[in-house]
Short mmCIF file of C-alpha atoms in Angstrom, two decimals:
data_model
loop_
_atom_site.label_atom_id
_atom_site.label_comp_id
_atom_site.label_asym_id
_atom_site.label_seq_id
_atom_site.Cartn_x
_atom_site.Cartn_y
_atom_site.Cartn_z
CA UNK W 167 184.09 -72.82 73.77
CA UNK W 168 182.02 -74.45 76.41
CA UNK W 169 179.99 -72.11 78.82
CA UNK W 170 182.87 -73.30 81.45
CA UNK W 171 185.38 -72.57 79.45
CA UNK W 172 188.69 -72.12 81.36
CA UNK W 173 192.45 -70.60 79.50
CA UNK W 174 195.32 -70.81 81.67
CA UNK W 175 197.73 -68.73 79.73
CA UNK W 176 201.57 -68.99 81.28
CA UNK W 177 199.83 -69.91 84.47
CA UNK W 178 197.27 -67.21 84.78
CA UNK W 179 193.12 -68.58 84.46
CA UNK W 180 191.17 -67.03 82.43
CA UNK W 181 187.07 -67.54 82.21
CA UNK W 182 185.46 -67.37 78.78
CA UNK W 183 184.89 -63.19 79.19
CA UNK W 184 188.27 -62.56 80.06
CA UNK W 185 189.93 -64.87 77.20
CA UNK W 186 188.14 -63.19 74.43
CA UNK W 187 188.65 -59.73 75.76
CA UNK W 188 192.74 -60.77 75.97
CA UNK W 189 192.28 -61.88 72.22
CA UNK W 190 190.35 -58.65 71.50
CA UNK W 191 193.01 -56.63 73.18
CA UNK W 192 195.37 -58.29 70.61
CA UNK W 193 193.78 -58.01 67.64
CA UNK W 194 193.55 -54.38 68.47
CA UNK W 195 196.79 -53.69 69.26
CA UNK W 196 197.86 -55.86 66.92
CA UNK W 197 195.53 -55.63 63.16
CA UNK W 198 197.63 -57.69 61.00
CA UNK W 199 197.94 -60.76 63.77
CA UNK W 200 199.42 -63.51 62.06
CA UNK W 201 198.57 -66.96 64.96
CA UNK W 202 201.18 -70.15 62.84
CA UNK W 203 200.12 -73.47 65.17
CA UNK W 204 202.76 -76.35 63.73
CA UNK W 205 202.79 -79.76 64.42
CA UNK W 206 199.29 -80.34 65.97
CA UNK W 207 198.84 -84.00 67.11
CA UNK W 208 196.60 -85.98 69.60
CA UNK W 209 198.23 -85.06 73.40
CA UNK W 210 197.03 -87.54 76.34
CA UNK W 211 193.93 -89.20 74.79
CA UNK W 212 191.06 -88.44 71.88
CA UNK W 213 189.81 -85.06 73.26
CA UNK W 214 192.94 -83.29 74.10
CA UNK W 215 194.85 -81.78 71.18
CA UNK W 216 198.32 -79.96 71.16
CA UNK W 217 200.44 -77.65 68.99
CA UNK W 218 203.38 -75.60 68.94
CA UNK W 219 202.74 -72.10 67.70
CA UNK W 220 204.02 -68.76 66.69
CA UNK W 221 203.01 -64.98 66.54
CA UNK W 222 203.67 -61.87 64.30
CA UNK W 223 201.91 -58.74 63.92
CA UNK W 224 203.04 -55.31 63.85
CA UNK W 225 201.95 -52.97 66.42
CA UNK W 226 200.23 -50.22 64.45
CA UNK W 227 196.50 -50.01 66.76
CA UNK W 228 195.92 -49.66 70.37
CA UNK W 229 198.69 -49.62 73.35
CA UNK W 230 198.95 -53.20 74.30
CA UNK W 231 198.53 -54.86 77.61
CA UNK W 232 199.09 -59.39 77.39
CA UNK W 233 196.72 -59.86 80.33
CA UNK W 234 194.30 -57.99 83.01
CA UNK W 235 196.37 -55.81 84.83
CA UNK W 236 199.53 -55.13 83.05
CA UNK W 237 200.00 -51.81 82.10
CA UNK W 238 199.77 -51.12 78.21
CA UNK W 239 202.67 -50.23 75.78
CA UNK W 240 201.69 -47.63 72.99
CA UNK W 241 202.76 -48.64 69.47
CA UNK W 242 206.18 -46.91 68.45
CA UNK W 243 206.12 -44.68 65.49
CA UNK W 244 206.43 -45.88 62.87
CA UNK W 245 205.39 -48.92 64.39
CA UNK W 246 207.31 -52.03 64.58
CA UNK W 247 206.64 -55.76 63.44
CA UNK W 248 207.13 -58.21 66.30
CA UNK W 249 207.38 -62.27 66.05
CA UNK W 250 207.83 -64.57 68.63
CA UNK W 251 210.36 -66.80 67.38
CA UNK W 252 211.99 -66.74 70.47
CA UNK W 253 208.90 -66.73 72.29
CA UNK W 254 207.15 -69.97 70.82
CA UNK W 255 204.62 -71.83 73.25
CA UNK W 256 202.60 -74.87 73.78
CA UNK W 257 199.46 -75.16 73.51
CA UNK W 258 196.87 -77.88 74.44
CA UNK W 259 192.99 -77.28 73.68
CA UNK W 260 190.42 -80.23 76.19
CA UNK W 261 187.59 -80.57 74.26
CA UNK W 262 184.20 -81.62 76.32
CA UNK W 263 183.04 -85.25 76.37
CA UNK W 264 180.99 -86.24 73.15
CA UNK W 265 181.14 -82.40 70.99
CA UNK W 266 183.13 -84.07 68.14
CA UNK W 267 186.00 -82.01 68.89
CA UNK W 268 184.18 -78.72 68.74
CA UNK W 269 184.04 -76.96 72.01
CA UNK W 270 186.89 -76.45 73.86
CA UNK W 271 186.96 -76.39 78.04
CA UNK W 272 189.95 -75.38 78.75
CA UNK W 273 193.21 -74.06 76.76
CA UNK W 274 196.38 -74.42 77.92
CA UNK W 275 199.61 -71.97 76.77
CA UNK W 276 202.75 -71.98 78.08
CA UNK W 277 206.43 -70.94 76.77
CA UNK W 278 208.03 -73.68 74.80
CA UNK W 279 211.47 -73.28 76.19
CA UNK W 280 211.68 -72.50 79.73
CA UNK W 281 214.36 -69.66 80.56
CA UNK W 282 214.69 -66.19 82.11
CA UNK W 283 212.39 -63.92 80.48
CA UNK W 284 211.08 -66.05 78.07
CA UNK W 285 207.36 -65.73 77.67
CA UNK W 286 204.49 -66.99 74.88
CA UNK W 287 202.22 -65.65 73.00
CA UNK W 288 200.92 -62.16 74.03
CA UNK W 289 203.69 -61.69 76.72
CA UNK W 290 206.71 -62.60 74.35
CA UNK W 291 205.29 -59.57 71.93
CA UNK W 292 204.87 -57.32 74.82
CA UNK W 293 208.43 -57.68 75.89
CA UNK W 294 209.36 -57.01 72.55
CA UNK W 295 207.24 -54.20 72.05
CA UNK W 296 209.15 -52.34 75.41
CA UNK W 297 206.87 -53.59 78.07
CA UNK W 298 208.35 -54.14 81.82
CA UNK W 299 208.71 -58.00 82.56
CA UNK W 300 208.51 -57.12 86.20
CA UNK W 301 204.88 -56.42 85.73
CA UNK W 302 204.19 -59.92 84.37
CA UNK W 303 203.09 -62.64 86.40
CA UNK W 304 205.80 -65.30 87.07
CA UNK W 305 206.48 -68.13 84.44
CA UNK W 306 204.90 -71.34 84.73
CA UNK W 307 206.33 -73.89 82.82
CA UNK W 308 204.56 -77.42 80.96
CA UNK W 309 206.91 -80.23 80.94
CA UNK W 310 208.12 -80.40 77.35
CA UNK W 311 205.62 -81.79 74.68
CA UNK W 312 205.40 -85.04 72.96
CA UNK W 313 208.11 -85.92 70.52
CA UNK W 314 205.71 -86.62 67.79
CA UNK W 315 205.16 -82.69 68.44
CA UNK W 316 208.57 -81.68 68.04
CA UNK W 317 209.21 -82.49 64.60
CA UNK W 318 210.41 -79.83 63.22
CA UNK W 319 213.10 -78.90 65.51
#
């Protein structure tokens, strides 16, 4: 990641700090994080990549909050594997200028099939996992990816 480094996750920006602390959050929450990107391809040019992806963990560590300021659901006992089958989302990863494809500026993750309550990544396991989707932020939605993307749907 560059020192600029930019995520906006389902249309909430996140600097470098903040994105690794959200990923820290998960891995805590979540120990056995399983992260299944699936047809990657070139998106809009030579430095921009994209890929569909899924999650699955089971939520066995901390109580788990998707981004700053949502409050935290505590793992259930026993505790529960979550996937996000129904929560898949696009991602697209702009590399900086001349870095051979090796530092990212800005990451881009949104849900891969627009529709009420349907969230990506952290925020589709958190609704799983019990939390309230009135404390999420409001969807934001990427127009759908390329076809060469899509191929296995």
């Amino acid at each position: 990641m560059t020192a600029t480094f930019v995520a906006d996750i389902d249309g909430v920006a996140l600097d470098r700090a903040a994105f690794l602390s959200a990923t820290a959050s998960m891995l805590a929450s979540f120990p056995d994080l399983e992260y299944s990107p699936v047809n990657i391809a070139f998106a809009n040019g030579p430095t921009t990549v994209g890929w569909i992806a899924y999650y699955k963990g089971t939520h066995s560590g901390a109580p788990f909050s998707p981004l700053p300021g949502v409050p935290a659901v505590p793992p259930r006992a026993p505790p529960v594997r979550y996937a996000s089958k129904d929560f898949a989302e696009v991602a697209f990863a702009d590399f900086a200028p001349n870095t051979g494809l090796l530092q990212i500026e800005r990451l881009t993750v949104k849900q891969l099939t627009p529709g009420p309550g349907k969230y990506s990544a952290g925020a589709g396991l958190y609704i799983q996992a019990g939390g309230d989707t009135s404390k999420l932020p409001p969807l934001s939605v990427l127009p759908p990816p390329p076809a060469k993307m899509l191929g296995l749907f």
